[in-house]
CSV table of C-alpha atoms in Angstrom, one decimal:
chain,number,residue,atom,x,y,z
A,1,UNK,CA,0.1,-0.1,0.0
A,2,UNK,CA,1.3,3.4,-0.9
A,3,UNK,CA,0.2,6.0,1.7
A,4,UNK,CA,-0.1,9.7,0.7
A,5,UNK,CA,0.8,12.3,3.4
A,6,UNK,CA,-0.7,15.9,2.7
A,7,UNK,CA,0.5,18.6,4.5
A,8,UNK,CA,3.3,21.2,5.4
A,9,UNK,CA,6.4,18.9,5.4
A,10,UNK,CA,9.8,20.0,6.9
A,11,UNK,CA,11.9,18.1,4.2
A,12,UNK,CA,15.0,18.4,6.3
A,13,UNK,CA,13.3,16.3,8.9
A,14,UNK,CA,12.5,13.4,6.6
A,15,UNK,CA,14.9,10.6,7.2
A,16,UNK,CA,15.8,9.4,3.5
A,17,UNK,CA,18.3,10.6,1.1
A,18,UNK,CA,16.5,13.4,-1.4
A,19,UNK,CA,19.7,13.9,-3.4
A,20,UNK,CA,22.2,16.5,-3.5
A,21,UNK,CA,20.2,19.4,-5.1
A,22,UNK,CA,18.9,22.2,-3.0
A,23,UNK,CA,15.5,21.4,-1.7
A,24,UNK,CA,12.8,24.3,-1.9
A,25,UNK,CA,11.9,25.8,1.3
A,26,UNK,CA,8.7,24.5,2.5
A,27,UNK,CA,6.2,25.5,5.5
A,28,UNK,CA,7.2,22.7,7.9
A,29,UNK,CA,5.3,21.2,10.9
A,30,UNK,CA,7.6,18.6,12.6
A,31,UNK,CA,4.8,16.1,13.0
A,32,UNK,CA,4.1,15.6,9.3
A,33,UNK,CA,7.7,14.6,8.8
A,34,UNK,CA,7.7,12.4,11.8
A,35,UNK,CA,4.8,10.6,10.4
A,36,UNK,CA,6.3,10.1,7.2
A,37,UNK,CA,9.5,8.6,8.9
A,38,UNK,CA,7.4,6.4,11.0
A,39,UNK,CA,5.7,4.9,8.0
A,40,UNK,CA,8.9,4.6,6.1
A,41,UNK,CA,10.6,2.7,9.0
A,42,UNK,CA,7.9,0.4,8.9
A,43,UNK,CA,8.2,-0.5,5.2
A,44,UNK,CA,5.4,1.6,3.8
A,45,UNK,CA,5.6,3.5,0.5
A,46,UNK,CA,5.0,7.1,1.1
A,47,UNK,CA,4.1,10.0,-1.1
A,48,UNK,CA,4.1,13.6,0.5
A,49,UNK,CA,2.1,16.3,-0.9
A,50,UNK,CA,3.4,19.9,0.2
A,51,UNK,CA,3.9,23.3,-1.3
A,52,UNK,CA,6.6,26.1,-1.3
A,53,UNK,CA,6.5,29.8,-2.2
A,54,UNK,CA,10.2,29.6,-3.5
A,55,UNK,CA,9.4,27.8,-6.6
A,56,UNK,CA,7.8,28.9,-10.0
A,57,UNK,CA,6.9,25.3,-11.3
A,58,UNK,CA,6.1,22.0,-9.2
A,59,UNK,CA,8.9,19.8,-8.3
A,60,UNK,CA,8.8,16.2,-7.8
A,61,UNK,CA,11.7,14.3,-6.0
A,62,UNK,CA,12.0,10.5,-5.7
A,63,UNK,CA,13.8,8.5,-3.3
A,64,UNK,CA,13.7,4.8,-2.2
A,65,UNK,CA,10.2,4.3,-1.2
A,66,UNK,CA,9.5,8.0,-0.8
A,67,UNK,CA,8.3,10.7,-3.4
A,68,UNK,CA,7.9,14.4,-2.3
A,69,UNK,CA,5.6,16.4,-4.6
A,70,UNK,CA,5.8,20.0,-4.1
A,71,UNK,CA,3.3,22.7,-5.4
A,72,UNK,CA,3.6,26.3,-6.1
A,73,UNK,CA,2.0,28.9,-3.9
A,74,UNK,CA,1.3,32.6,-4.5
A,75,UNK,CA,1.3,35.6,-2.0
A,76,UNK,CA,-1.8,36.4,0.0
A,77,UNK,CA,-3.6,32.9,-0.7
A,78,UNK,CA,-6.4,33.9,1.7
A,79,UNK,CA,-7.8,36.5,-0.6
A,80,UNK,CA,-8.3,33.7,-3.2
A,81,UNK,CA,-9.5,31.0,-0.5
A,82,UNK,CA,-6.3,29.2,-1.6
A,83,UNK,CA,-7.7,28.1,-4.8
A,84,UNK,CA,-4.4,28.3,-6.7
A,85,UNK,CA,-2.6,26.2,-4.0
A,86,UNK,CA,-5.6,23.7,-3.8
A,87,UNK,CA,-5.5,23.3,-7.7
A,88,UNK,CA,-1.8,22.8,-7.9
A,89,UNK,CA,-1.8,20.1,-5.1
A,90,UNK,CA,-4.9,18.2,-6.6
A,91,UNK,CA,-3.0,18.2,-9.8
A,92,UNK,CA,0.3,16.7,-8.4
A,93,UNK,CA,-1.9,14.0,-6.5
A,94,UNK,CA,-3.7,12.8,-9.6
A,95,UNK,CA,-0.4,12.8,-11.4
A,96,UNK,CA,1.3,10.8,-8.6
A,97,UNK,CA,-1.4,9.1,-6.8
A,98,UNK,CA,-1.2,7.1,-3.8
A,99,UNK,CA,-3.8,4.5,-2.5
A,100,UNK,CA,-5.0,6.6,0.5
A,101,UNK,CA,-4.2,10.1,1.6
A,102,UNK,CA,-4.0,11.4,5.2
A,103,UNK,CA,-4.3,15.2,4.9
A,104,UNK,CA,-3.4,17.6,7.8
A,105,UNK,CA,-5.7,20.1,8.9
A,106,UNK,CA,-9.0,21.0,7.4
A,107,UNK,CA,-7.9,23.6,4.9
A,108,UNK,CA,-6.0,23.7,1.6
A,109,UNK,CA,-4.0,20.4,2.1
A,110,UNK,CA,-7.3,18.6,2.8
A,111,UNK,CA,-9.3,20.3,0.1
A,112,UNK,CA,-7.0,19.4,-2.5
A,113,UNK,CA,-6.9,15.7,-1.4
A,114,UNK,CA,-10.8,15.6,-1.7
A,115,UNK,CA,-10.6,17.2,-5.0
A,116,UNK,CA,-8.1,14.5,-6.1
A,117,UNK,CA,-10.9,11.8,-5.8
A,118,UNK,CA,-8.3,9.7,-3.8
A,119,UNK,CA,-9.6,8.2,-0.5
A,120,UNK,CA,-8.6,10.6,2.0
A,121,UNK,CA,-8.6,10.8,5.8
A,122,UNK,CA,-9.0,14.5,6.8
A,123,UNK,CA,-7.0,15.2,10.2
A,124,UNK,CA,-8.6,17.8,12.3
A,125,UNK,CA,-5.8,19.6,14.2
A,126,UNK,CA,-7.3,22.9,15.5
A,127,UNK,CA,-10.9,24.1,16.3
A,128,UNK,CA,-11.6,26.9,13.6
A,129,UNK,CA,-14.6,28.4,14.9
A,130,UNK,CA,-12.9,28.8,18.4
A,131,UNK,CA,-9.8,30.3,16.6
A,132,UNK,CA,-12.1,32.7,14.6
A,133,UNK,CA,-13.9,34.0,17.9
A,134,UNK,CA,-10.5,34.8,19.6
A,135,UNK,CA,-8.7,36.0,16.4
A,136,UNK,CA,-11.7,37.5,14.4
A,137,UNK,CA,-10.0,38.6,11.4
A,138,UNK,CA,-10.5,38.1,7.6
A,139,UNK,CA,-7.8,35.5,7.3
A,140,UNK,CA,-9.3,33.5,10.1
A,141,UNK,CA,-12.8,33.9,8.7
A,142,UNK,CA,-11.6,32.2,5.3
A,143,UNK,CA,-10.0,29.5,7.3
A,144,UNK,CA,-13.4,28.8,9.2
A,145,UNK,CA,-15.2,28.6,6.0
A,146,UNK,CA,-12.6,26.4,4.5
A,147,UNK,CA,-12.9,24.2,7.4
A,148,UNK,CA,-16.6,23.9,7.1
A,149,UNK,CA,-16.5,23.1,3.5
A,150,UNK,CA,-13.8,20.3,4.0
A,151,UNK,CA,-15.3,18.7,6.9
A,152,UNK,CA,-18.6,18.5,5.2
A,153,UNK,CA,-17.2,17.0,1.9
A,154,UNK,CA,-15.0,14.6,3.7
A,155,UNK,CA,-16.2,11.1,4.2
A,156,UNK,CA,-13.5,10.1,6.9
A,157,UNK,CA,-12.1,12.5,9.7
A,158,UNK,CA,-9.6,12.0,12.2
A,159,UNK,CA,-9.3,14.0,15.4
A,160,UNK,CA,-6.0,14.7,17.1
A,161,UNK,CA,-7.4,14.2,20.5
A,162,UNK,CA,-10.6,13.4,22.4
A,163,UNK,CA,-11.0,17.1,23.1
A,164,UNK,CA,-11.1,17.9,19.4
A,165,UNK,CA,-13.5,15.0,18.7
A,166,UNK,CA,-15.8,16.3,21.2
A,167,UNK,CA,-15.8,19.7,19.5
A,168,UNK,CA,-17.2,18.4,16.1
A,169,UNK,CA,-20.9,18.2,15.4
A,170,UNK,CA,-22.8,14.9,16.0
A,171,UNK,CA,-22.9,14.2,12.2
A,172,UNK,CA,-19.2,14.6,11.9
A,173,UNK,CA,-18.5,12.3,14.9
A,174,UNK,CA,-20.0,9.5,12.9
A,175,UNK,CA,-17.6,9.7,10.2
A,176,UNK,CA,-14.4,10.3,12.6
A,177,UNK,CA,-12.0,8.6,14.5
A,178,UNK,CA,-9.4,9.6,17.3
A,179,UNK,CA,-5.8,9.5,16.3
A,180,UNK,CA,-3.6,11.4,18.9
A,181,UNK,CA,-0.6,13.2,18.1
A,182,UNK,CA,2.7,11.5,19.0
A,183,UNK,CA,6.4,11.9,19.8
A,184,UNK,CA,9.2,10.2,18.2
A,185,UNK,CA,11.6,7.8,19.9
A,186,UNK,CA,14.6,10.1,19.2
A,187,UNK,CA,13.2,12.9,21.1
A,188,UNK,CA,14.9,11.7,24.3
A,189,UNK,CA,18.1,11.1,22.4
A,190,UNK,CA,18.4,14.6,21.2
A,191,UNK,CA,18.7,15.9,24.7
A,192,UNK,CA,21.5,15.8,27.5
A,193,UNK,CA,19.7,15.4,30.8
A,194,UNK,CA,21.0,18.0,33.0
A,195,UNK,CA,22.3,16.9,36.5
A,196,UNK,CA,20.4,19.7,38.0
A,197,UNK,CA,17.7,22.0,36.4
A,198,UNK,CA,18.8,25.4,35.5
A,199,UNK,CA,17.6,28.6,37.0
A,200,UNK,CA,14.7,29.6,34.7
A,201,UNK,CA,11.2,28.7,33.8
A,202,UNK,CA,10.0,28.5,30.1
A,203,UNK,CA,7.3,28.9,27.7
A,204,UNK,CA,7.2,27.7,24.1
A,205,UNK,CA,4.4,29.5,22.3
A,206,UNK,CA,4.0,30.8,18.7
A,207,UNK,CA,1.9,34.0,18.5
A,208,UNK,CA,1.6,36.8,20.9
A,209,UNK,CA,-2.0,37.2,21.4
A,210,UNK,CA,-4.5,36.6,24.4
A,211,UNK,CA,-5.7,33.3,23.2
A,212,UNK,CA,-1.9,31.9,23.5
A,213,UNK,CA,-1.8,33.7,26.9
A,214,UNK,CA,1.8,35.0,27.0
A,215,UNK,CA,0.6,38.6,28.0
A,216,UNK,CA,-0.8,37.3,31.2
A,217,UNK,CA,2.0,34.8,31.9
A,218,UNK,CA,4.3,38.1,31.9
A,219,UNK,CA,2.2,39.7,34.4
A,220,UNK,CA,2.2,36.6,36.8
A,221,UNK,CA,6.0,36.1,36.1
A,222,UNK,CA,6.3,39.7,37.4
A,223,UNK,CA,4.8,38.3,40.9
A,224,UNK,CA,7.0,35.4,40.8
A,225,UNK,CA,10.1,37.3,40.2
A,226,UNK,CA,9.3,39.4,43.4
A,227,UNK,CA,9.6,36.1,45.3
A,228,UNK,CA,12.5,34.6,43.5
A,229,UNK,CA,14.5,37.3,41.9
A,230,UNK,CA,17.1,34.9,40.8
A,231,UNK,CA,14.7,33.0,38.4
A,232,UNK,CA,14.6,33.8,34.7
A,233,UNK,CA,11.8,33.4,32.2
A,234,UNK,CA,12.7,32.3,28.8
A,235,UNK,CA,10.2,32.8,25.9
A,236,UNK,CA,10.6,30.8,22.7
A,237,UNK,CA,8.5,31.1,19.4
A,238,UNK,CA,7.2,33.3,16.8
A,239,UNK,CA,6.8,36.9,18.3
A,240,UNK,CA,9.0,36.0,21.3
A,241,UNK,CA,12.2,37.4,19.7
A,242,UNK,CA,14.2,40.3,21.0
A,243,UNK,CA,12.2,43.4,20.0
A,244,UNK,CA,9.3,41.4,18.8
A,245,UNK,CA,5.7,41.7,19.9
A,246,UNK,CA,6.2,40.2,23.3
A,247,UNK,CA,9.2,42.2,24.0
A,248,UNK,CA,7.7,45.3,23.2
A,249,UNK,CA,4.6,44.5,25.4
A,250,UNK,CA,7.0,43.6,28.2
A,251,UNK,CA,8.8,47.0,28.0
A,252,UNK,CA,5.7,48.9,27.8
A,253,UNK,CA,4.1,47.4,30.9
A,254,UNK,CA,7.6,47.3,32.8
A,255,UNK,CA,7.4,43.5,32.8
A,256,UNK,CA,10.8,42.8,31.0
A,257,UNK,CA,13.0,42.2,34.1
A,258,UNK,CA,14.2,38.7,34.3
A,259,UNK,CA,12.9,37.6,30.9
A,260,UNK,CA,14.7,36.2,28.1
A,261,UNK,CA,13.3,36.8,24.5
A,262,UNK,CA,14.6,33.9,22.4
A,263,UNK,CA,12.2,33.8,19.5
A,264,UNK,CA,12.2,30.7,17.1
A,265,UNK,CA,14.6,28.2,17.6
A,266,UNK,CA,15.7,24.9,16.0
A,267,UNK,CA,13.9,22.1,17.3
A,268,UNK,CA,16.7,20.1,19.0
A,269,UNK,CA,17.9,23.6,20.6
A,270,UNK,CA,14.6,24.4,21.9
A,271,UNK,CA,13.9,20.7,23.3
A,272,UNK,CA,17.2,21.1,25.3
A,273,UNK,CA,16.3,24.3,26.9
A,274,UNK,CA,12.9,22.8,27.8
A,275,UNK,CA,14.8,19.7,29.3
A,276,UNK,CA,16.9,22.2,31.3
A,277,UNK,CA,14.3,24.3,32.6
A,278,UNK,CA,12.7,24.1,36.1
A,279,UNK,CA,9.2,24.2,34.7
A,280,UNK,CA,7.4,24.5,31.5
A,281,UNK,CA,4.7,27.3,31.8
A,282,UNK,CA,1.9,26.7,29.0
A,283,UNK,CA,-0.5,29.5,29.5
A,284,UNK,CA,-2.6,28.9,26.4
A,285,UNK,CA,-6.3,29.1,26.8
A,286,UNK,CA,-7.5,26.4,24.1
A,287,UNK,CA,-5.4,23.7,22.8
A,288,UNK,CA,-6.5,20.8,20.6
A,289,UNK,CA,-3.6,18.9,21.7
A,290,UNK,CA,-0.5,20.6,23.1
A,291,UNK,CA,2.8,19.6,21.6
A,292,UNK,CA,5.0,21.4,23.7
A,293,UNK,CA,3.6,20.2,26.7
A,294,UNK,CA,3.9,16.5,25.6
A,295,UNK,CA,7.6,17.3,24.7
A,296,UNK,CA,8.1,18.7,28.1
A,297,UNK,CA,6.7,15.6,29.6
A,298,UNK,CA,9.0,13.3,27.7
A,299,UNK,CA,12.3,15.3,28.5
A,300,UNK,CA,11.3,15.5,32.2
A,301,UNK,CA,10.2,18.7,33.0
A,302,UNK,CA,7.2,19.6,35.0
A,303,UNK,CA,4.5,21.5,33.4
A,304,UNK,CA,1.9,24.0,34.4
A,305,UNK,CA,-1.2,24.3,32.1
A,306,UNK,CA,-4.9,25.6,32.0
A,307,UNK,CA,-7.4,23.5,33.8
A,308,UNK,CA,-9.9,24.3,30.9
A,309,UNK,CA,-7.6,24.6,28.2
A,310,UNK,CA,-8.8,22.1,25.6
A,311,UNK,CA,-6.8,18.8,25.8
A,312,UNK,CA,-4.4,20.0,28.1
A,313,UNK,CA,-6.2,18.6,31.4
A,314,UNK,CA,-6.3,15.3,29.6
A,315,UNK,CA,-2.8,15.3,28.5
A,316,UNK,CA,-1.8,16.1,32.0
A,317,UNK,CA,-4.1,13.2,33.3
A,318,UNK,CA,-6.3,15.7,35.0
A,319,UNK,CA,-3.7,17.0,37.3
A,320,UNK,CA,-1.8,13.9,37.9
A,321,UNK,CA,0.9,14.6,35.5
A,322,UNK,CA,1.2,18.5,36.0
A,323,UNK,CA,-0.2,21.4,37.8
A,324,UNK,CA,-3.6,22.7,36.4
A,325,UNK,CA,-4.7,26.2,37.3
A,326,UNK,CA,-7.1,29.0,36.2
A,327,UNK,CA,-4.7,30.6,33.5
A,328,UNK,CA,-7.3,33.4,33.1
A,329,UNK,CA,-5.9,34.7,36.4
A,330,UNK,CA,-2.4,36.1,36.8
A,331,UNK,CA,-2.5,35.5,40.6
A,332,UNK,CA,-3.5,31.7,40.0
A,333,UNK,CA,-0.6,31.3,37.5
A,334,UNK,CA,1.8,33.0,39.6
A,335,UNK,CA,1.0,31.0,42.6
A,336,UNK,CA,1.2,27.6,40.5
A,337,UNK,CA,4.6,28.8,39.6
A,338,UNK,CA,5.6,29.6,43.1
A,339,UNK,CA,4.3,26.2,44.5
A,340,UNK,CA,6.7,24.3,42.0
A,341,UNK,CA,9.6,26.7,42.6
A,342,UNK,CA,9.2,26.0,46.3
A,343,UNK,CA,9.4,22.3,46.2
A,344,UNK,CA,11.8,20.7,43.9
A,345,UNK,CA,10.5,17.3,45.1
A,346,UNK,CA,7.1,18.0,44.1
A,347,UNK,CA,8.1,19.2,40.6
A,348,UNK,CA,10.1,15.8,40.2
A,349,UNK,CA,7.3,13.8,41.2
A,350,UNK,CA,5.0,15.5,38.7
A,351,UNK,CA,7.8,15.1,35.9
A,352,UNK,CA,8.3,11.3,36.9
A,353,UNK,CA,4.4,10.5,36.6
A,354,UNK,CA,4.2,12.5,33.3
A,355,UNK,CA,7.1,10.4,31.7
A,356,UNK,CA,5.3,7.2,32.4
A,357,UNK,CA,1.9,8.5,31.4
A,358,UNK,CA,3.2,10.0,28.1
A,359,UNK,CA,5.2,6.9,27.3
A,360,UNK,CA,2.1,4.6,27.4
A,361,UNK,CA,-0.4,7.0,25.7
A,362,UNK,CA,1.3,9.1,23.3
A,363,UNK,CA,4.6,7.3,22.1
A,364,UNK,CA,5.1,6.8,18.3
A,365,UNK,CA,4.6,3.0,18.6
A,366,UNK,CA,1.3,3.2,20.4
A,367,UNK,CA,-0.2,5.9,17.9
A,368,UNK,CA,1.3,4.5,14.7
A,369,UNK,CA,-0.6,1.4,15.1
A,370,UNK,CA,-3.8,3.5,15.0
A,371,UNK,CA,-2.7,5.2,11.8
A,372,UNK,CA,-1.8,2.1,10.2
A,373,UNK,CA,-5.3,0.5,11.1
A,374,UNK,CA,-7.2,3.4,9.5
A,375,UNK,CA,-5.2,3.2,6.3
A,376,UNK,CA,-5.5,-0.5,6.2
A,377,UNK,CA,-9.2,-0.4,6.8
A,378,UNK,CA,-9.7,2.6,4.3
A,379,UNK,CA,-7.8,0.7,1.6
A,380,UNK,CA,-9.7,-2.5,2.3
A,381,UNK,CA,-13.1,-0.6,1.6
A,382,UNK,CA,-12.0,1.1,-1.6
A,383,UNK,CA,-9.8,-1.7,-2.9
A,384,UNK,CA,-11.6,-4.8,-1.5
A,385,UNK,CA,-9.8,-7.1,-4.1
A,386,UNK,CA,-6.5,-5.9,-3.2
A,387,UNK,CA,-6.4,-5.7,0.7
A,388,UNK,CA,-7.5,-7.8,3.4
A,389,UNK,CA,-10.1,-6.5,5.7
A,390,UNK,CA,-8.6,-4.5,8.7
A,391,UNK,CA,-9.9,-4.9,12.2
A,392,UNK,CA,-12.9,-2.9,13.1
A,393,UNK,CA,-12.2,0.6,14.7
A,394,UNK,CA,-13.7,1.7,18.1
A,395,UNK,CA,-15.0,4.9,16.4
A,396,UNK,CA,-16.4,6.0,13.3
A,397,UNK,CA,-17.3,4.2,10.1
A,398,UNK,CA,-14.3,2.8,8.4
């Protein structure tokens, strides 16, 4: 069986030889590349469908058991409802077809897969209507409309968490399964575990806005810094760079003392900084999953998250694998940080439980079995003479 993966692929993370030619710059999301690697490692043929703004004609690169098809993009795609991008992706899918396609997000990558007429599972990785209500602009309106069209047209959906599954409509639940995000076995191998935690706490967040929670977290840290003046707060991600939006806000509100604005970092460097930190503070108000939290659990750093922040309470096993608090309150968040900074033993206990919990529920080995089950079941439905029937799934209609 040849499996198609449609989404933002970071080609530098794909574990195969793509030749010596310079690869186009793509919009990468590490989980997509990790899924490709996991399938290749298990002997499947994979075709990746992605796109790039740095090419003027489609690029197709072949390697052993792996093909990547890169479509073109144009500036300001939202103004065109991504129709140019969708058309180009769908064309490549038809010219280089897989047996089934797993499409990330309910936007252009999934819409293109549906247009290709190849059996497709659309993976829901965010809650479009909730994002729109907190980031109410024209781009998010376009994304919401695309989400509604794609989820209605799709015959097969996959939610990336039980929280995401519970947010979709009753009719959509009937055609959906839950396939959690996962971490790779080499995540731990990429770090050096510190003999002693360093004197800082950390947040890994992309985007400086109320929904992501960094403005409130900065106010909370100011209270923490009064009690622990030697502790630093490190901010990683888009808008967290020196002289970026978060830094400007901190200066304007006199909150920059003790804060290091590091901005976007290479993943290995980022994970090492998280492993060295005393606490990962995750102030986001809503998460369909929470990759930064999961990675922190894997590398042994205690986590603080929101008690009502989407999947975060489930990921932290309802407070057994981390501290849950009211992240709408700077006082509550500050108190949770102070609680863990004041008790290293408690922080270590949370980190130890979290490590076991995440290994048992969100490892590559556990989650990839569900992926393969879905693909084989889909293939057996559409190609009954070629595939044996896969075991029945717990949810959905595969």
